[in-house]
Short mmCIF file of C-alpha atoms in Angstrom, two decimals:
data_model
loop_
_atom_site.label_atom_id
_atom_site.label_comp_id
_atom_site.label_asym_id
_atom_site.label_seq_id
_atom_site.Cartn_x
_atom_site.Cartn_y
_atom_site.Cartn_z
CA MET M 1 -10.50 -16.28 -18.20
CA LYS M 2 -10.73 -20.00 -17.78
CA ASN M 3 -14.13 -21.67 -17.80
CA ALA M 4 -15.05 -23.23 -14.44
CA THR M 5 -15.73 -26.62 -16.03
CA GLU M 6 -12.50 -26.62 -17.97
CA THR M 7 -9.72 -28.77 -16.56
CA VAL M 8 -7.01 -26.48 -15.32
CA GLU M 9 -3.54 -27.84 -15.59
CA LEU M 10 -1.43 -26.68 -12.71
CA PRO M 11 1.90 -25.25 -13.71
CA GLU M 12 4.97 -27.33 -13.26
CA HIS M 13 7.37 -27.18 -10.37
CA TYR M 14 10.42 -25.10 -11.14
CA PRO M 15 13.93 -25.92 -9.99
CA VAL M 16 15.13 -23.38 -7.45
CA SER M 17 18.62 -23.33 -5.98
CA LEU M 18 19.04 -21.26 -2.87
CA LYS M 19 22.06 -20.78 -0.67
CA VAL M 20 20.56 -20.25 2.76
CA ASN M 21 22.85 -19.41 5.67
CA GLY M 22 25.77 -20.82 3.72
CA GLN M 23 24.11 -24.11 2.85
CA ALA M 24 23.01 -24.96 -0.69
CA TYR M 25 19.48 -26.26 -1.25
CA ASN M 26 17.97 -27.55 -4.47
CA LEU M 27 14.20 -27.29 -4.42
CA LYS M 28 11.35 -27.83 -6.83
CA LEU M 29 8.71 -25.23 -6.21
CA GLN M 30 5.52 -23.97 -7.74
CA PRO M 31 6.00 -20.39 -8.89
CA TRP M 32 3.64 -18.88 -6.31
CA VAL M 33 5.62 -20.13 -3.32
CA SER M 34 6.93 -17.03 -1.60
CA LEU M 35 10.49 -16.96 -0.38
CA LEU M 36 9.01 -16.80 3.13
CA ASP M 37 6.99 -20.00 2.63
CA ALA M 38 9.97 -21.70 1.00
CA LEU M 39 12.10 -20.93 4.05
CA ARG M 40 9.50 -21.88 6.62
CA ASP M 41 7.63 -24.75 4.99
CA HIS M 42 10.17 -26.29 2.62
CA LEU M 43 13.42 -25.71 4.52
CA GLN M 44 11.90 -25.80 8.01
CA LEU M 45 13.60 -22.56 8.94
CA LYS M 46 10.86 -21.22 11.18
CA GLY M 47 12.82 -18.28 12.57
CA THR M 48 11.58 -15.98 9.82
CA LYS M 49 8.03 -15.01 10.76
CA LYS M 50 4.87 -14.49 8.77
CA GLY M 51 3.07 -11.43 10.09
CA CYS M 52 0.90 -9.56 7.61
CA ASP M 53 2.11 -11.41 4.49
CA HIS M 54 1.76 -8.09 2.61
CA GLY M 55 5.05 -6.29 3.22
CA GLN M 56 3.62 -4.01 5.86
CA CYS M 57 5.00 -5.40 9.12
CA GLY M 58 8.58 -6.48 8.39
CA ALA M 59 8.40 -9.72 10.43
CA CYS M 60 9.50 -11.68 7.35
CA THR M 61 12.63 -9.59 6.73
CA VAL M 62 15.62 -11.61 5.48
CA LEU M 63 18.83 -10.62 3.73
CA VAL M 64 19.31 -11.42 0.06
CA ASN M 65 22.94 -10.91 -0.93
CA GLY M 66 23.28 -8.77 2.19
CA LYS M 67 20.26 -6.57 1.44
CA ARG M 68 17.14 -6.65 3.58
CA ILE M 69 13.89 -7.46 1.86
CA ASN M 70 10.38 -8.64 2.72
CA SER M 71 10.47 -12.38 1.98
CA CYS M 72 6.65 -12.48 1.81
CA LEU M 73 6.56 -10.28 -1.30
CA THR M 74 9.03 -12.18 -3.40
CA MET M 75 8.57 -15.56 -5.00
CA ALA M 76 11.29 -18.09 -4.23
CA VAL M 77 11.68 -18.94 -7.91
CA MET M 78 12.76 -15.35 -8.57
CA LYS M 79 15.65 -15.76 -6.12
CA ASP M 80 17.14 -18.81 -7.86
CA GLY M 81 20.90 -18.78 -7.28
CA GLU M 82 20.84 -16.07 -4.63
CA GLU M 83 22.35 -16.04 -1.17
CA ILE M 84 19.83 -15.76 1.64
CA THR M 85 20.58 -15.05 5.29
CA THR M 86 17.89 -15.60 7.90
CA ILE M 87 17.95 -15.10 11.66
CA GLU M 88 19.24 -18.68 11.99
CA GLY M 89 22.34 -17.75 10.01
CA LEU M 90 23.52 -14.75 12.00
CA ALA M 91 25.23 -16.47 14.94
CA LYS M 92 28.61 -18.12 14.45
CA GLY M 93 28.05 -21.40 16.24
CA ASP M 94 27.28 -20.49 19.83
CA GLU M 95 28.62 -16.98 19.39
CA LEU M 96 25.62 -14.69 18.91
CA HIS M 97 25.67 -11.89 16.37
CA PRO M 98 26.40 -8.53 18.06
CA LEU M 99 22.85 -7.40 17.32
CA GLN M 100 21.41 -10.56 18.91
CA LYS M 101 23.51 -9.89 22.02
CA ALA M 102 22.50 -6.23 22.07
CA PHE M 103 18.80 -7.10 21.73
CA ILE M 104 19.10 -9.35 24.80
CA GLU M 105 21.15 -6.79 26.70
CA HIS M 106 18.69 -3.99 25.99
CA ASP M 107 15.58 -6.12 26.49
CA ALA M 108 14.60 -5.12 22.97
CA PHE M 109 11.53 -7.32 22.73
CA GLN M 110 8.51 -8.48 24.64
CA CYS M 111 6.62 -11.20 22.77
CA GLY M 112 9.50 -11.69 20.33
CA TYR M 113 7.45 -12.30 17.20
CA CYS M 114 8.86 -9.33 15.31
CA THR M 115 12.39 -9.85 16.63
CA PRO M 116 13.92 -11.99 13.84
CA GLY M 117 12.68 -9.43 11.32
CA GLN M 118 13.88 -6.53 13.45
CA ILE M 119 17.35 -8.04 13.80
CA CYS M 120 17.70 -8.96 10.11
CA SER M 121 16.48 -5.49 9.19
CA ALA M 122 19.03 -3.94 11.57
CA VAL M 123 21.79 -6.03 9.97
CA GLY M 124 20.68 -4.68 6.60
CA LEU M 125 20.62 -1.16 7.99
CA LEU M 126 24.21 -1.46 9.22
CA ASN M 127 25.28 -2.95 5.86
CA GLU M 128 23.77 0.08 4.10
CA GLY M 129 25.70 2.49 6.32
CA LYS M 130 23.22 5.33 5.77
CA ALA M 131 21.95 5.82 9.30
CA ASN M 132 24.07 8.39 11.09
CA SER M 133 21.89 9.31 14.05
CA LEU M 134 19.12 7.95 16.25
CA GLU M 135 16.59 9.82 14.12
CA GLU M 136 17.92 8.15 10.99
CA VAL M 137 17.93 4.72 12.64
CA LYS M 138 14.28 5.25 13.54
CA GLU M 139 13.41 6.33 9.99
CA LEU M 140 15.32 3.44 8.44
CA MET M 141 13.74 0.88 10.80
CA SER M 142 10.22 2.06 9.99
CA GLY M 143 9.56 -1.03 7.87
CA ASN M 144 9.49 -3.16 11.04
CA ILE M 145 6.52 -2.95 13.32
CA CYS M 146 6.62 -4.03 16.98
CA ARG M 147 3.12 -4.26 18.41
CA CYS M 148 4.50 -4.61 21.94
CA GLY M 149 6.10 -1.22 21.42
CA ALA M 150 9.70 -2.13 22.25
CA TYR M 151 10.97 0.52 19.85
CA THR M 152 12.98 2.50 22.39
CA HIS M 153 14.99 -0.58 23.38
CA ILE M 154 15.30 -1.78 19.79
CA ASN M 155 16.76 1.58 18.84
CA SER M 156 19.14 1.50 21.81
CA ALA M 157 20.37 -1.95 20.82
CA ILE M 158 20.98 -0.88 17.24
CA MET M 159 22.66 2.37 18.30
CA GLN M 160 25.01 0.42 20.57
CA VAL M 161 26.09 -1.98 17.81
CA LYS M 162 26.35 0.88 15.34
CA GLY M 163 28.78 2.56 17.72
CA GLU M 164 30.76 -0.64 18.22
CA THR M 165 31.14 -1.28 14.50
CA GLY M 166 32.45 2.23 14.00
CA ASN M 167 29.64 3.00 11.62
CA GLU M 168 29.20 6.44 13.10
CA MET N 1 -3.76 -16.46 -5.12
CA ASN N 2 -4.62 -17.91 -8.52
CA SER N 3 -2.17 -20.32 -10.07
CA PHE N 4 0.12 -19.01 -12.77
CA SER N 5 2.93 -20.22 -14.95
CA TYR N 6 6.36 -18.65 -14.92
CA HIS N 7 9.12 -17.86 -17.36
CA ARG N 8 12.45 -16.21 -16.67
CA ALA N 9 13.34 -14.06 -19.67
CA ALA N 10 16.93 -13.55 -20.81
CA HIS N 11 16.38 -10.76 -23.32
CA PRO N 12 13.89 -7.84 -23.59
CA VAL N 13 12.59 -9.01 -26.97
CA GLU N 14 11.95 -12.46 -25.56
CA ALA N 15 10.25 -10.94 -22.51
CA VAL N 16 7.94 -8.83 -24.65
CA LYS N 17 7.07 -11.85 -26.79
CA ASP N 18 6.40 -13.97 -23.71
CA VAL N 19 3.92 -11.47 -22.26
CA ASN N 20 2.29 -10.94 -25.63
CA ASN N 21 1.62 -14.66 -25.93
CA GLN N 22 -1.13 -14.43 -23.33
CA SER N 23 -3.61 -11.61 -22.88
CA ASP N 24 -3.41 -11.75 -19.10
CA ALA N 25 0.32 -12.30 -18.71
CA LYS N 26 2.36 -9.75 -16.80
CA PHE N 27 5.97 -8.80 -16.30
CA VAL N 28 7.33 -9.16 -12.79
CA ALA N 29 10.39 -7.34 -11.43
CA GLY N 30 10.39 -6.43 -7.72
CA GLY N 31 6.90 -7.83 -7.34
CA THR N 32 6.14 -5.77 -4.24
CA ASN N 33 2.87 -4.37 -5.52
CA LEU N 34 1.96 -7.18 -7.91
CA PHE N 35 2.26 -10.01 -5.36
CA ASP N 36 0.40 -7.97 -2.78
CA LEU N 37 -2.48 -7.57 -5.23
CA MET N 38 -2.27 -11.19 -6.40
CA LYS N 39 -2.59 -12.43 -2.81
CA LEU N 40 -5.80 -10.41 -2.60
CA ASN N 41 -7.08 -11.73 -5.96
CA ILE N 42 -7.15 -8.20 -7.35
CA GLU N 43 -4.49 -9.04 -9.94
CA LYS N 44 -4.93 -12.50 -11.48
CA PRO N 45 -2.31 -13.01 -14.18
CA SER N 46 -2.20 -16.51 -15.68
CA HIS N 47 1.47 -16.14 -16.51
CA LEU N 48 4.38 -14.11 -15.17
CA THR N 49 7.44 -13.17 -17.16
CA ASP N 50 10.31 -12.58 -14.77
CA ILE N 51 12.45 -9.75 -16.16
CA ASN N 52 14.94 -9.62 -13.28
CA ARG N 53 17.75 -11.18 -15.31
CA LEU N 54 17.50 -8.65 -18.15
CA ASP N 55 20.37 -6.22 -18.56
CA LEU N 56 18.41 -3.18 -17.38
CA GLY N 57 20.08 -2.71 -14.04
CA LYS N 58 22.46 0.18 -14.62
CA ILE N 59 22.47 3.91 -14.03
CA GLU N 60 24.51 5.65 -16.71
CA VAL N 61 25.33 9.17 -17.83
CA LEU N 62 23.98 9.86 -21.32
CA PRO N 63 26.01 11.55 -24.10
CA ASN N 64 23.94 14.71 -23.50
CA ASN N 65 24.91 14.55 -19.79
CA GLY N 66 21.44 13.47 -18.76
CA LEU N 67 21.09 10.38 -16.61
CA ARG N 68 19.55 7.07 -17.62
CA LEU N 69 18.01 5.04 -14.82
CA GLY N 70 17.72 1.39 -15.74
CA ALA N 71 14.22 0.02 -15.23
CA LEU N 72 15.54 -2.74 -12.97
CA VAL N 73 17.64 -0.58 -10.67
CA THR N 74 16.03 -0.75 -7.26
CA ASN N 75 14.52 2.34 -5.71
CA ALA N 76 17.13 2.15 -2.91
CA ALA N 77 20.05 1.91 -5.32
CA THR N 78 18.64 4.85 -7.29
CA ALA N 79 18.07 7.09 -4.28
CA TRP N 80 21.60 6.39 -3.01
CA ASN N 81 23.32 6.52 -6.39
CA LYS N 82 26.04 9.18 -6.38
CA ASP N 83 24.94 10.84 -9.63
CA VAL N 84 21.34 10.94 -8.48
CA GLU N 85 22.20 12.29 -5.04
CA GLU N 86 24.42 14.99 -6.51
CA ASN N 87 22.52 16.06 -9.59
CA TYR N 88 18.91 15.05 -8.91
CA PRO N 89 18.54 15.37 -5.12
CA LEU N 90 14.80 15.89 -5.57
CA LEU N 91 14.53 12.33 -6.87
CA SER N 92 16.56 10.92 -3.97
CA GLN N 93 14.42 12.77 -1.47
CA ALA N 94 11.17 11.60 -3.05
CA ILE N 95 12.22 7.96 -3.23
CA LEU N 96 13.41 7.94 0.38
CA ALA N 97 10.08 9.42 1.45
CA GLY N 98 8.26 6.36 0.14
CA ALA N 99 7.70 2.81 1.35
CA SER N 100 10.18 1.11 3.72
CA PRO N 101 13.87 0.23 3.33
CA GLN N 102 12.96 -3.40 2.63
CA LEU N 103 10.48 -2.46 -0.08
CA ARG N 104 12.89 0.05 -1.63
CA ASN N 105 15.46 -2.74 -1.83
CA MET N 106 13.03 -4.78 -3.94
CA ALA N 107 10.96 -2.25 -5.86
CA THR N 108 12.38 -1.21 -9.22
CA ASN N 109 12.21 2.10 -11.06
CA GLY N 110 10.06 0.61 -13.81
CA GLY N 111 7.71 -1.02 -11.33
CA ASN N 112 7.38 2.09 -9.20
CA THR N 113 5.70 3.91 -12.09
CA LEU N 114 3.24 1.02 -12.44
CA GLN N 115 2.05 0.96 -8.83
CA ARG N 116 -1.68 0.73 -8.56
CA THR N 117 -3.83 2.98 -6.40
CA ARG N 118 -4.23 2.47 -2.66
CA CYS N 119 -7.94 3.39 -2.78
CA TYR N 120 -9.60 1.30 -0.05
CA TYR N 121 -12.38 0.26 -2.38
CA PHE N 122 -10.00 -0.90 -5.09
CA TYR N 123 -8.61 -3.25 -2.42
CA ASP N 124 -12.04 -4.33 -1.14
CA LEU N 125 -13.44 -7.06 -3.39
CA ALA N 126 -16.84 -6.77 -1.69
CA THR N 127 -17.46 -3.23 -3.01
CA PRO N 128 -17.95 -1.85 -6.53
CA CYS N 129 -14.88 -0.26 -8.13
CA ASN N 130 -14.59 0.94 -11.71
CA LYS N 131 -10.85 0.57 -11.64
CA ARG N 132 -10.94 -3.05 -10.51
CA GLU N 133 -14.14 -4.04 -12.33
CA PRO N 134 -15.09 -1.53 -15.02
CA GLY N 135 -18.75 -0.54 -15.02
CA THR N 136 -19.53 -1.53 -11.42
CA GLY N 137 -19.42 2.01 -10.05
CA CYS N 138 -17.22 4.04 -7.71
CA SER N 139 -17.65 3.42 -4.00
CA ALA N 140 -15.35 6.25 -3.00
CA ILE N 141 -17.24 9.22 -4.43
CA ASN N 142 -19.99 8.84 -1.84
CA GLY N 143 -17.96 6.74 0.57
CA PHE N 144 -14.98 7.32 2.83
CA ASN N 145 -12.79 9.40 0.58
CA ARG N 146 -10.33 11.07 2.91
CA ILE N 147 -7.31 9.85 0.90
CA HIS N 148 -8.81 10.48 -2.51
CA ALA N 149 -8.20 12.86 -5.39
CA ILE N 150 -9.20 16.51 -5.62
CA LEU N 151 -7.85 17.26 -9.11
CA GLY N 152 -8.57 15.67 -12.48
CA THR N 153 -11.25 13.37 -11.08
CA SER N 154 -14.12 11.94 -13.08
CA GLU N 155 -17.59 10.65 -12.26
CA THR N 156 -16.18 7.12 -12.46
CA CYS N 157 -13.08 7.33 -10.27
CA ILE N 158 -11.42 9.55 -7.67
CA ALA N 159 -8.41 7.32 -6.95
CA THR N 160 -4.91 8.74 -6.55
CA HIS N 161 -1.56 7.51 -7.81
CA PRO N 162 0.46 6.42 -4.77
CA SER N 163 4.06 6.94 -5.89
CA ASP N 164 6.48 9.49 -4.45
CA MET N 165 9.18 8.77 -7.01
CA CYS N 166 6.82 9.62 -9.86
CA VAL N 167 6.08 13.04 -8.39
CA ALA N 168 9.76 13.90 -8.59
CA LEU N 169 10.05 12.39 -12.09
CA MET N 170 7.16 14.60 -13.15
CA ALA N 171 8.82 17.71 -11.72
CA LEU N 172 12.13 16.75 -13.36
CA ASP N 173 10.64 16.29 -16.86
CA ALA N 174 11.72 12.66 -17.08
CA LYS N 175 11.11 10.47 -20.10
CA VAL N 176 10.18 6.79 -20.07
CA ASN N 177 11.79 4.46 -22.60
CA VAL N 178 9.64 1.54 -23.62
CA THR N 179 10.09 -1.44 -25.85
CA GLY N 180 7.08 -3.32 -27.14
CA VAL N 181 5.75 -5.41 -29.98
CA ASN N 182 5.94 -2.40 -32.25
CA GLY N 183 9.50 -1.51 -31.34
CA GLU N 184 10.88 1.18 -29.08
CA ARG N 185 9.41 4.51 -28.11
CA THR N 186 9.86 7.29 -25.57
CA ILE N 187 7.05 8.76 -23.52
CA ASP N 188 7.22 12.14 -21.76
CA PHE N 189 6.54 11.55 -18.10
CA ALA N 190 3.65 14.00 -18.25
CA ASP N 191 1.98 11.75 -20.83
CA PHE N 192 2.80 8.45 -19.14
CA HIS N 193 -0.05 8.18 -16.63
CA ARG N 194 -3.69 8.82 -17.42
CA LEU N 195 -6.47 10.73 -15.76
CA PRO N 196 -9.38 8.40 -14.96
CA GLY N 197 -11.93 9.80 -17.44
CA ASP N 198 -14.28 6.97 -18.34
CA THR N 199 -11.47 4.38 -18.42
CA PRO N 200 -10.27 4.35 -14.82
CA HIS N 201 -9.13 0.74 -15.17
CA LEU N 202 -6.24 2.08 -17.27
CA ASP N 203 -3.52 3.72 -15.17
CA ASN N 204 -1.15 4.68 -17.99
CA HIS N 205 -0.60 4.69 -21.74
CA LEU N 206 1.35 1.43 -22.00
CA GLU N 207 -0.04 -1.29 -24.25
CA HIS N 208 -0.09 -4.95 -23.32
CA GLY N 209 3.45 -6.25 -23.67
CA ASP N 210 5.12 -2.85 -23.41
CA LEU N 211 8.25 -3.16 -21.30
CA ILE N 212 9.80 -0.15 -19.58
CA THR N 213 13.54 -0.36 -20.18
CA SER N 214 14.74 2.89 -18.59
CA ILE N 215 13.86 6.37 -17.41
CA ASP N 216 15.86 9.37 -18.62
CA LEU N 217 16.48 12.57 -16.70
CA PRO N 218 17.47 15.75 -18.58
CA ALA N 219 20.93 17.21 -18.02
CA ASP N 220 21.58 20.02 -15.58
CA HIS N 221 18.00 20.25 -14.37
CA PHE N 222 17.19 21.57 -10.89
CA LYS N 223 20.31 20.46 -9.10
CA THR N 224 19.85 22.96 -6.25
CA ASN N 225 16.84 24.73 -4.74
CA VAL N 226 14.69 21.64 -4.57
CA ALA N 227 12.48 20.16 -1.86
CA TYR N 228 10.21 17.16 -1.56
CA LEU N 229 7.58 17.73 1.08
CA LYS N 230 5.38 14.80 2.04
CA LEU N 231 2.43 15.23 4.39
CA ARG N 232 0.95 12.05 5.81
CA ASP N 233 -0.83 10.60 8.82
CA ARG N 234 2.37 9.33 10.42
CA GLN N 235 5.96 10.39 10.00
CA SER N 236 7.21 7.38 8.12
CA TYR N 237 6.05 4.49 5.97
CA ALA N 238 2.70 5.95 4.95
CA PHE N 239 1.25 7.18 1.69
CA ALA N 240 1.00 10.90 1.09
CA LEU N 241 -2.15 12.83 1.78
CA VAL N 242 -0.45 15.57 -0.20
CA SER N 243 3.12 15.71 -1.41
CA VAL N 244 4.96 18.39 -3.33
CA ALA N 245 8.10 18.16 -5.44
CA ALA N 246 9.27 21.75 -5.77
CA ALA N 247 12.20 22.93 -7.85
CA LEU N 248 13.43 26.45 -8.51
CA LYS N 249 16.14 27.98 -10.63
CA MET N 250 17.01 31.31 -9.09
CA GLU N 251 19.01 34.30 -10.17
CA GLY N 252 19.29 36.46 -7.12
CA ASN N 253 15.73 36.55 -5.84
CA VAL N 254 14.23 36.23 -9.31
CA ILE N 255 12.69 32.95 -10.38
CA GLN N 256 14.26 31.87 -13.67
CA ASP N 257 12.58 28.50 -13.81
CA VAL N 258 10.17 26.62 -11.61
CA SER N 259 8.64 23.18 -11.53
CA VAL N 260 6.07 21.97 -9.02
CA ALA N 261 4.47 18.54 -9.07
CA LEU N 262 1.87 17.29 -6.60
CA GLY N 263 1.30 13.77 -5.29
CA GLY N 264 -1.68 12.34 -3.43
CA VAL N 265 -4.13 14.67 -5.15
CA ALA N 266 -4.84 13.08 -8.53
CA HIS N 267 -4.84 9.92 -10.63
CA LYS N 268 -1.37 10.97 -11.82
CA PRO N 269 1.36 13.28 -10.56
CA TRP N 270 -0.14 16.74 -11.05
CA ARG N 271 1.54 19.69 -12.66
CA ASP N 272 0.28 23.03 -13.93
CA ARG N 273 2.70 24.44 -16.49
CA GLN N 274 0.64 27.55 -17.18
CA ALA N 275 0.78 28.50 -13.54
CA GLU N 276 4.52 27.87 -13.57
CA GLU N 277 4.91 30.22 -16.55
CA GLN N 278 3.23 32.98 -14.56
CA LEU N 279 5.70 32.54 -11.74
CA LYS N 280 8.75 32.81 -13.95
CA GLY N 281 10.46 36.19 -13.88
CA GLN N 282 8.82 37.08 -10.57
CA SER N 283 10.59 37.65 -7.29
CA ALA N 284 10.30 34.78 -4.86
CA THR N 285 7.82 35.88 -2.19
CA ALA N 286 5.40 34.05 0.07
CA ALA N 287 2.54 36.00 -1.49
CA GLY N 288 3.65 35.02 -4.99
CA PHE N 289 3.89 31.37 -3.97
CA ARG N 290 0.40 31.53 -2.45
CA GLU N 291 -1.00 33.06 -5.61
CA PHE N 292 0.65 30.28 -7.61
CA ALA N 293 -0.87 27.69 -5.26
CA GLU N 294 -4.32 29.25 -5.66
CA THR N 295 -3.98 28.95 -9.44
CA VAL N 296 -2.82 25.32 -9.30
CA LEU N 297 -5.74 24.36 -7.05
CA SER N 298 -8.33 26.54 -8.80
CA GLY N 299 -9.98 23.52 -10.42
CA ALA N 300 -9.89 21.36 -7.28
CA ARG N 301 -13.03 19.63 -6.06
CA GLY N 302 -13.48 17.97 -2.68
CA PHE N 303 -15.74 15.02 -2.00
CA GLY N 304 -16.39 15.54 1.70
CA HIS N 305 -13.78 13.73 3.72
CA ASN N 306 -10.97 14.87 1.45
CA THR N 307 -12.00 18.51 1.04
CA PHE N 308 -9.31 19.49 3.57
CA LYS N 309 -6.73 18.49 0.98
CA ILE N 310 -7.45 21.61 -1.10
CA GLU N 311 -6.18 24.02 1.54
CA LEU N 312 -3.55 21.51 2.65
CA ALA N 313 -2.17 21.33 -0.90
CA LYS N 314 -2.01 25.10 -1.18
CA ARG N 315 -0.09 25.45 2.06
CA ALA N 316 2.14 22.53 1.13
CA ILE N 317 3.04 24.21 -2.16
CA VAL N 318 3.97 27.45 -0.41
CA ARG N 319 6.00 25.57 2.20
CA ALA N 320 7.76 23.35 -0.35
CA LEU N 321 8.68 26.32 -2.53
CA THR N 322 9.95 28.16 0.53
CA MET N 323 12.01 25.11 1.50
CA ALA N 324 13.34 24.83 -2.05
CA LEU N 325 14.32 28.48 -1.95
CA LYS N 326 16.29 27.84 1.23
CA ASN N 327 17.42 24.49 -0.12
CA GLU N 328 16.02 22.63 2.88
CA SER N 329 15.14 18.98 2.73
CA THR N 330 12.76 17.12 4.98
CA ILE N 331 14.08 13.71 4.24
CA LEU N 332 16.66 11.62 6.01
CA SER N 333 19.90 13.47 5.36
CA ASP N 334 18.61 16.46 7.26
CA LEU N 335 16.70 14.65 9.97
CA SER N 336 19.66 14.79 12.29
CA LYS N 337 19.90 18.55 11.90
CA ALA N 338 16.21 19.05 12.68
#
C-alpha cells in the first residue's frame, strides 16, 4: 500500500497498435484504458456503446479477430496488434451489412442504444456457426440486453440472415 | 480504478518473476473478472503481468490419452473443442451453462478457476466482508443470503464459488498444473480451492506468483452418461443457485462408477466421495439416488433465505443423475429437441 503523502508516479503510456475496421492506429495509452474507451474517446468511434461497463449488458460488444467480446472488460493495451471490428466497420461503403438491413426490416430496436452491440454480437454468433435453431439463437444472444424488449424482432432479424447465409 | 503499471510477459518464468517482484502484482489473462473487480476498487493491484502472449493456448492429447487444456485457451474454444465435446461432454455442457458468449470468448481456463465469489457483500464496499477485508465480519450470515452456501461454511464466510466449469472439473478429477517461484507442481482439483475456515480471503491454495499453466483431464473418464444441470433465477446468463455435474459409468443397470459435484452450494465445488462409494455396485433407481442425495446434504446448514437450497440440491442431484442415466443434456445442443 502506498502512503497517502507519498508522491505516486503514474505509469507510463504504452504504445498500442490497433487495426480498427481495416485502418491501422498507433496510440499511446495508459494501461487502464479499456478497449471501449480507446475506441470511443481516443479514436472517436462512438458507435460502440458503454452500458453497464461491467460485461453484463453487451452494449460494448465488438469483434476481435472475428470473435465477439465485451470491450469494456478488456484493456486496449492487451489487444496490441489485434484486428478490431466495430459497428462502423460492418457496412461496405453505403451497402449495409445484411444484419443491419435485417434489423431495419424487422424493426429490431426501439431506443437503439443496445443495437450496435446486438448487431456485432449477432455477427459473432454467425461466425461461430453454433446456433442451429431459434432457441439456440436466443441462448447465444443472452449476453446482450435490450431494455426496450425488442428481443422478438432481434431474433427474427438474426434468423432471417442465418437462413440467407446458409448457416442452417 | 487505481492506477497500475503493466508488463507483457513473453515466457512463463519471466511472468512468474514479474509478479513476484511486487507483493500486490497480479497476472491478467482474459481479465473479465479482474477488471470488473478493479473498476469497483475491490481488487487493487499495483502491477499487472499480461500473460496472453505465453505459449499456453493449446489443447493437446497427453501420452496417457488424457487431455491437457492450456491455461490460456478460452472457455468458448474449450467447450467447442472436438476432443472436449467428444470425450468430456460434461465439461462442454458446464462451460456453456456459464456466463455469456462474449465472456466465454475472453475468459480463459486458468482464470475461470480463479473467479471470485459473487456474494453481494463482497461486492459492496460499504459493508463488512471477511473475504474482502479480513477481520471485518460477515454481512451475509445475518443478511440477505439467498445465494449463499449451505455446505462447508464457517462462522466467518458463507460465500460460494461461482464457476460452472470448475464443477465439471471437480467431477472429472482434473489436475491443475502450476509453475511458481519454487518450480512446477500439480494440484488435484479437489485440493485446489479452499473452504473458508478462518481464512476466507484465500480462495485457493496458490501462492503469490503461482501461474496456472494447464489443466489435465484423465483418459477415458465419463464419456457417456453425464449431465450438467444448472438451476438459476433465469434461463440464461445467471449464476447457479444449485448446479450438479453428474457422471455415471453403467454396466446394464448397475452403477460401476459415479461422480457428482455440486456448484452454488459451497466455497468450492462440492463432492462427497464416501457417498459415491456407497452408490457403486447398486442398481440405478430413483430411491437410491435420493438416498445418495440425502447423504451428500446431511451436513448442510441453511441461513434463512438460502435454506431452500438444501431440498433444491437434493432434488437436483436426483434429477441430474436421472438425466445422466438417460444421457440427456440441458445445455444448448439439446435445446432444439426440447
